[in-house]
PDB file of C-alpha atoms in Angstrom:
ATOM      1  CA  MET A 142     -60.137  38.079 -25.670  1.00 54.00           C
ATOM      2  CA  ASP A 143     -62.382  40.844 -26.569  1.00 58.00           C
ATOM      3  CA  GLN A 144     -63.905  40.483 -30.018  1.00 65.00           C
ATOM      4  CA  GLN A 145     -65.022  43.651 -31.706  1.00 71.00           C
ATOM      5  CA  LYS A 146     -67.560  43.696 -34.476  1.00 70.00           C
ATOM      6  CA  PRO A 147     -67.032  46.016 -37.420  1.00 67.00           C
ATOM      7  CA  PRO A 148     -69.449  48.893 -37.641  1.00 73.00           C
ATOM      8  CA  ALA A 149     -72.547  48.280 -39.707  1.00 72.00           C
ATOM      9  CA  GLY A 150     -72.275  49.114 -43.378  1.00 71.00           C
ATOM     10  CA  THR A 151     -68.541  48.376 -43.608  1.00 71.00           C
ATOM     11  CA  THR A 152     -67.507  46.687 -46.818  1.00 74.00           C
ATOM     12  CA  TYR A 153     -64.608  44.281 -47.053  1.00 70.00           C
ATOM     13  CA  PRO A 154     -62.168  44.066 -49.956  1.00 76.00           C
ATOM     14  CA  GLU A 155     -62.689  41.158 -52.321  1.00 80.00           C
ATOM     15  CA  PRO A 156     -61.006  37.910 -51.327  1.00 77.00           C
ATOM     16  CA  PRO A 157     -58.046  36.738 -53.422  1.00 75.00           C
ATOM     17  CA  PRO A 158     -58.809  34.528 -56.406  1.00 73.00           C
ATOM     18  CA  PRO A 159     -58.845  30.781 -55.701  1.00 71.00           C
ATOM     19  CA  TYR A 160     -55.805  28.691 -56.477  1.00 69.00           C
ATOM     20  CA  THR A 161     -56.175  26.722 -59.641  1.00 68.00           C
ATOM     21  CA  SER A 162     -54.174  23.840 -60.927  1.00 67.00           C
ATOM     22  CA  GLY A 163     -53.002  25.159 -64.213  1.00 65.00           C
ATOM     23  CA  PRO A 164     -50.252  23.913 -66.477  1.00 67.00           C
ATOM     24  CA  ALA A 165     -46.846  23.530 -64.789  1.00 64.00           C
ATOM     25  CA  PRO A 166     -44.147  25.974 -65.842  1.00 60.00           C
ATOM     26  CA  PRO A 167     -41.517  24.577 -68.209  1.00 62.00           C
ATOM     27  CA  PRO A 168     -38.410  23.067 -66.523  1.00 59.00           C
ATOM     28  CA  ASN A 169     -36.143  25.846 -67.816  1.00 58.00           C
ATOM     29  CA  ALA A 170     -38.248  28.454 -66.025  1.00 55.00           C
ATOM     30  CA  TYR A 171     -36.482  27.775 -62.709  1.00 54.00           C
ATOM     31  CA  HIS A 172     -33.253  29.613 -62.111  1.00 57.00           C
ATOM     32  CA  GLN A 173     -30.224  27.701 -60.888  1.00 56.00           C
ATOM     33  CA  PRO A 174     -28.426  29.190 -57.889  1.00 57.00           C
ATOM     34  CA  PRO A 175     -25.218  31.072 -58.650  1.00 58.00           C
ATOM     35  CA  GLY A 176     -22.006  29.186 -58.011  1.00 55.00           C
ATOM     36  CA  PRO A 177     -18.249  29.472 -58.464  1.00 56.00           C
ATOM     37  CA  TYR A 178     -18.250  27.871 -61.932  1.00 54.00           C
ATOM     38  CA  GLY A 179     -19.339  30.525 -64.419  1.00 52.00           C
ATOM     39  CA  GLY A 180     -22.341  31.720 -62.452  1.00 53.00           C
ATOM     40  CA  MET A 181     -23.832  28.247 -62.215  1.00 53.00           C
ATOM     41  CA  ALA A 182     -23.818  26.022 -59.166  1.00 51.00           C
ATOM     42  CA  PHE A 183     -21.810  22.824 -59.497  1.00 52.00           C
ATOM     43  CA  PHE A 184     -24.002  19.754 -59.486  1.00 52.00           C
ATOM     44  CA  PRO A 185     -22.063  16.540 -60.091  1.00 54.00           C
ATOM     45  CA  GLY A 186     -23.282  14.683 -63.099  1.00 53.00           C
ATOM     46  CA  PRO A 187     -22.506  11.302 -64.544  1.00 54.00           C
ATOM     47  CA  SER A 188     -18.869  10.259 -64.484  1.00 51.00           C
ATOM     48  CA  HIS A 189     -16.937  10.190 -67.733  1.00 56.00           C
ATOM     49  CA  HIS A 190     -14.763   7.338 -66.454  1.00 57.00           C
ATOM     50  CA  PRO A 191     -15.672   3.686 -67.063  1.00 61.00           C
ATOM     51  CA  PRO A 192     -16.455   1.526 -64.013  1.00 57.00           C
ATOM     52  CA  PRO A 193     -13.625  -0.611 -62.622  1.00 60.00           C
ATOM     53  CA  PRO A 194     -13.199  -4.085 -64.105  1.00 64.00           C
ATOM     54  CA  GLY A 195     -15.702  -6.461 -62.577  1.00 60.00           C
ATOM     55  CA  GLY A 196     -18.036  -3.647 -61.538  1.00 58.00           C
ATOM     56  CA  VAL A 197     -18.471  -2.402 -57.989  1.00 58.00           C
ATOM     57  CA  PRO A 198     -16.555  -4.519 -55.447  1.00 54.00           C
ATOM     58  CA  VAL A 199     -18.785  -6.312 -52.962  1.00 53.00           C
ATOM     59  CA  PHE A 200     -17.245  -7.437 -49.715  1.00 53.00           C
ATOM     60  CA  PRO A 201     -18.952 -10.317 -47.895  1.00 53.00           C
ATOM     61  CA  MET A 202     -19.763  -9.477 -44.282  1.00 51.00           C
ATOM     62  CA  ALA A 203     -21.268 -12.796 -43.215  1.00 52.00           C
ATOM     63  CA  GLY A 204     -19.133 -14.517 -40.615  1.00 51.00           C
ATOM     64  CA  TYR A 205     -16.814 -11.537 -40.088  1.00 49.00           C
ATOM     65  CA  GLN A 206     -15.288 -11.503 -36.630  1.00 52.00           C
ATOM     66  CA  PRO A 207     -12.582  -8.946 -35.830  1.00 52.00           C
ATOM     67  CA  GLN A 208      -9.480 -10.349 -34.186  1.00 56.00           C
ATOM     68  CA  PRO A 209      -8.271  -8.719 -30.954  1.00 56.00           C
ATOM     69  CA  PRO A 210      -5.033  -6.808 -31.305  1.00 54.00           C
ATOM     70  CA  THR A 211      -2.079  -8.776 -29.989  1.00 56.00           C
ATOM     71  CA  SER A 212       1.576  -8.069 -29.696  1.00 55.00           C
ATOM     72  CA  THR A 213       4.483 -10.391 -29.108  1.00 58.00           C
ATOM     73  CA  MET A 214       7.589 -10.142 -27.014  1.00 57.00           C
ATOM     74  CA  VAL A 215      10.765 -12.180 -27.411  1.00 57.00           C
ATOM     75  CA  VAL A 216      11.591 -13.707 -24.029  1.00 60.00           C
ATOM     76  CA  GLY A 217      14.660 -15.797 -24.843  1.00 59.00           C
ATOM     77  CA  SER A 218      17.636 -14.809 -26.941  1.00 56.00           C
ATOM     78  CA  PRO A 219      19.336 -16.839 -29.659  1.00 55.00           C
ATOM     79  CA  ALA A 220      22.358 -18.866 -28.592  1.00 55.00           C
ATOM     80  CA  THR A 221      25.832 -17.704 -29.550  1.00 56.00           C
ATOM     81  CA  THR A 222      26.584 -20.793 -31.621  1.00 54.00           C
ATOM     82  CA  PRO A 223      25.047 -20.833 -35.099  1.00 57.00           C
ATOM     83  CA  ALA A 224      24.213 -24.557 -34.851  1.00 59.00           C
ATOM     84  CA  VAL A 225      21.570 -24.149 -32.099  1.00 61.00           C
ATOM     85  CA  THR A 226      19.091 -21.295 -32.233  1.00 57.00           C
ATOM     86  CA  SER A 227      16.219 -21.131 -29.767  1.00 58.00           C
ATOM     87  CA  VAL A 228      13.835 -18.208 -29.551  1.00 55.00           C
ATOM     88  CA  THR A 229      10.750 -18.328 -27.357  1.00 56.00           C
ATOM     89  CA  VAL A 230       7.902 -15.978 -28.208  1.00 57.00           C
ATOM     90  CA  VAL A 231       5.284 -15.330 -25.533  1.00 56.00           C
ATOM     91  CA  ASN A 232       2.051 -13.536 -26.378  1.00 54.00           C
ATOM     92  CA  VAL A 233       1.903 -10.379 -24.256  1.00 49.00           C
ATOM     93  CA  ALA A 234      -1.905 -10.216 -24.451  1.00 53.00           C
ATOM     94  CA  GLN A 235      -2.195 -13.231 -22.121  1.00 69.00           C
ATOM     95  CA  TRP A 236      -0.868 -11.486 -19.025  1.00 86.00           C
ATOM     96  CA  GLY A 237      -3.676 -10.409 -16.759  1.00 90.00           C
ATOM     97  CA  PRO A 238      -4.388  -9.878 -13.079  1.00 91.00           C
ATOM     98  CA  TYR A 239      -4.905 -13.615 -12.463  1.00 92.00           C
ATOM     99  CA  PRO A 240      -2.492 -16.598 -12.651  1.00 93.00           C
ATOM    100  CA  THR A 241      -2.047 -17.940 -16.172  1.00 91.00           C
ATOM    101  CA  GLN A 242      -1.312 -21.461 -17.459  1.00 92.00           C
ATOM    102  CA  ILE A 243       1.902 -21.232 -19.520  1.00 90.00           C
ATOM    103  CA  THR A 244       4.964 -23.224 -20.511  1.00 92.00           C
ATOM    104  CA  CYS A 245       7.922 -21.536 -18.858  1.00 92.00           C
ATOM    105  CA  PRO A 246      10.476 -20.464 -21.476  1.00 91.00           C
ATOM    106  CA  HIS A 247      13.312 -20.905 -18.945  1.00 91.00           C
ATOM    107  CA  CYS A 248      12.699 -24.384 -17.511  1.00 93.00           C
ATOM    108  CA  GLY A 249      10.264 -25.776 -20.140  1.00 91.00           C
ATOM    109  CA  VAL A 250       7.648 -26.908 -17.598  1.00 92.00           C
ATOM    110  CA  GLN A 251       3.966 -26.119 -18.041  1.00 93.00           C
ATOM    111  CA  VAL A 252       3.000 -24.182 -14.898  1.00 93.00           C
ATOM    112  CA  LEU A 253       0.372 -21.913 -13.403  1.00 94.00           C
ATOM    113  CA  THR A 254       2.158 -18.618 -12.791  1.00 93.00           C
ATOM    114  CA  GLU A 255       2.593 -17.130  -9.328  1.00 94.00           C
ATOM    115  CA  THR A 256       1.353 -13.565  -9.097  1.00 94.00           C
ATOM    116  CA  THR A 257       2.544 -10.817  -6.773  1.00 94.00           C
ATOM    117  CA  ALA A 258       1.210  -7.270  -6.571  1.00 94.00           C
ATOM    118  CA  ARG A 259       3.571  -4.299  -6.607  1.00 95.00           C
ATOM    119  CA  ILE A 260       3.141  -0.540  -6.631  1.00 95.00           C
ATOM    120  CA  GLY A 261       2.755   0.818 -10.148  1.00 95.00           C
ATOM    121  CA  LEU A 262       1.874   4.008 -11.965  1.00 95.00           C
ATOM    122  CA  LEU A 263      -1.856   3.831 -11.175  1.00 95.00           C
ATOM    123  CA  THR A 264      -1.100   3.432  -7.461  1.00 95.00           C
ATOM    124  CA  LEU A 265       1.159   6.486  -7.479  1.00 95.00           C
ATOM    125  CA  LEU A 266      -1.357   8.587  -9.422  1.00 95.00           C
ATOM    126  CA  LEU A 267      -4.189   7.696  -7.041  1.00 94.00           C
ATOM    127  CA  SER A 268      -2.014   8.457  -4.001  1.00 94.00           C
ATOM    128  CA  GLY A 269      -1.013  11.793  -5.544  1.00 93.00           C
ATOM    129  CA  ALA A 270      -4.653  12.642  -6.206  1.00 93.00           C
ATOM    130  CA  LEU A 271      -5.527  11.901  -2.563  1.00 93.00           C
ATOM    131  CA  VAL A 272      -2.681  14.166  -1.377  1.00 93.00           C
ATOM    132  CA  PHE A 273      -3.966  16.886  -3.709  1.00 92.00           C
ATOM    133  CA  LEU A 274      -7.459  16.505  -2.194  1.00 92.00           C
ATOM    134  CA  GLY A 275      -6.073  16.994   1.324  1.00 90.00           C
ATOM    135  CA  CYS A 276      -5.628  13.401   2.514  1.00 86.00           C
ATOM    136  CA  TRP A 277      -1.968  13.772   3.431  1.00 80.00           C
ATOM    137  CA  LEU A 278      -2.009  12.293   6.968  1.00 86.00           C
ATOM    138  CA  GLY A 279      -1.819   8.669   5.796  1.00 86.00           C
ATOM    139  CA  CYS A 280      -5.049   8.248   3.879  1.00 89.00           C
ATOM    140  CA  CYS A 281      -3.070   8.862   0.698  1.00 90.00           C
ATOM    141  CA  LEU A 282      -1.428   5.446   1.232  1.00 91.00           C
ATOM    142  CA  ILE A 283      -4.721   3.541   0.877  1.00 92.00           C
ATOM    143  CA  PRO A 284      -4.121   2.727  -2.856  1.00 93.00           C
ATOM    144  CA  CYS A 285      -0.871   0.991  -1.803  1.00 92.00           C
ATOM    145  CA  CYS A 286      -2.937  -1.542   0.180  1.00 93.00           C
ATOM    146  CA  ILE A 287      -5.466  -2.331  -2.576  1.00 92.00           C
ATOM    147  CA  PRO A 288      -4.250  -5.052  -4.994  1.00 90.00           C
ATOM    148  CA  GLU A 289      -6.725  -3.899  -7.677  1.00 92.00           C
ATOM    149  CA  CYS A 290      -4.739  -0.633  -7.960  1.00 94.00           C
ATOM    150  CA  GLN A 291      -1.342  -2.325  -8.251  1.00 95.00           C
ATOM    151  CA  ASP A 292       0.598  -3.933 -11.104  1.00 95.00           C
ATOM    152  CA  ILE A 293       0.865  -7.740 -11.157  1.00 94.00           C
ATOM    153  CA  ASP A 294       4.138  -9.648 -11.688  1.00 95.00           C
ATOM    154  CA  HIS A 295       3.967 -13.208 -13.062  1.00 94.00           C
ATOM    155  CA  ARG A 296       6.703 -15.674 -11.993  1.00 94.00           C
ATOM    156  CA  CYS A 297       7.365 -19.339 -12.679  1.00 95.00           C
ATOM    157  CA  PRO A 298       6.793 -21.334  -9.457  1.00 95.00           C
ATOM    158  CA  ASN A 299       9.373 -23.917 -10.579  1.00 93.00           C
ATOM    159  CA  CYS A 300      12.430 -21.795 -11.451  1.00 95.00           C
ATOM    160  CA  LYS A 301      11.240 -18.428  -9.998  1.00 93.00           C
ATOM    161  CA  ALA A 302      11.978 -16.616 -13.277  1.00 94.00           C
ATOM    162  CA  GLN A 303      10.131 -13.398 -14.065  1.00 94.00           C
ATOM    163  CA  LEU A 304       7.726 -14.198 -16.947  1.00 92.00           C
ATOM    164  CA  GLY A 305       5.767 -10.986 -17.404  1.00 92.00           C
ATOM    165  CA  THR A 306       3.984  -8.046 -15.833  1.00 93.00           C
ATOM    166  CA  PHE A 307       0.373  -6.885 -16.028  1.00 93.00           C
ATOM    167  CA  THR A 308       0.285  -3.095 -15.714  1.00 92.00           C
ATOM    168  CA  ARG A 309      -2.926  -1.324 -14.714  1.00 88.00           C
ATOM    169  CA  LEU A 310      -2.066   1.907 -16.506  1.00 84.00           C
TER     170      LEU A 310
END
């Protein structure tokens, strides 16, 4: 940078007066911003309603553990005679991709389910995506050979009854 000096004999204007700490203006000296309520901005003030009985509710959070969402499905149906009614409820959240220990609602034996993979919605969507990408000469069938892309059926090994299905999508 090129610094230039003022010509000799040049006078400068007087500097501004120094800032002093004088008395503060009264609180009413400040103007409130205009608002929709009679030219004044709305600032919420104290409530005119009494507090609820017992004061502010306090909810204890210590030891709180959320429960996973579960749903139930009725597997058996009630008998036609009113004297004997049997309904078996199996928790749907227990079906997964691996064999599950369960009491069969059909034969009453506690078994480890047999699992078989079958083509499901995820398999079809993946195959369709591969066709869309240009893999139509057989490569689009690869998801049909991968058990992790397929739905899983659970069967009782004792009576061969269908117990449930784990769907990937």
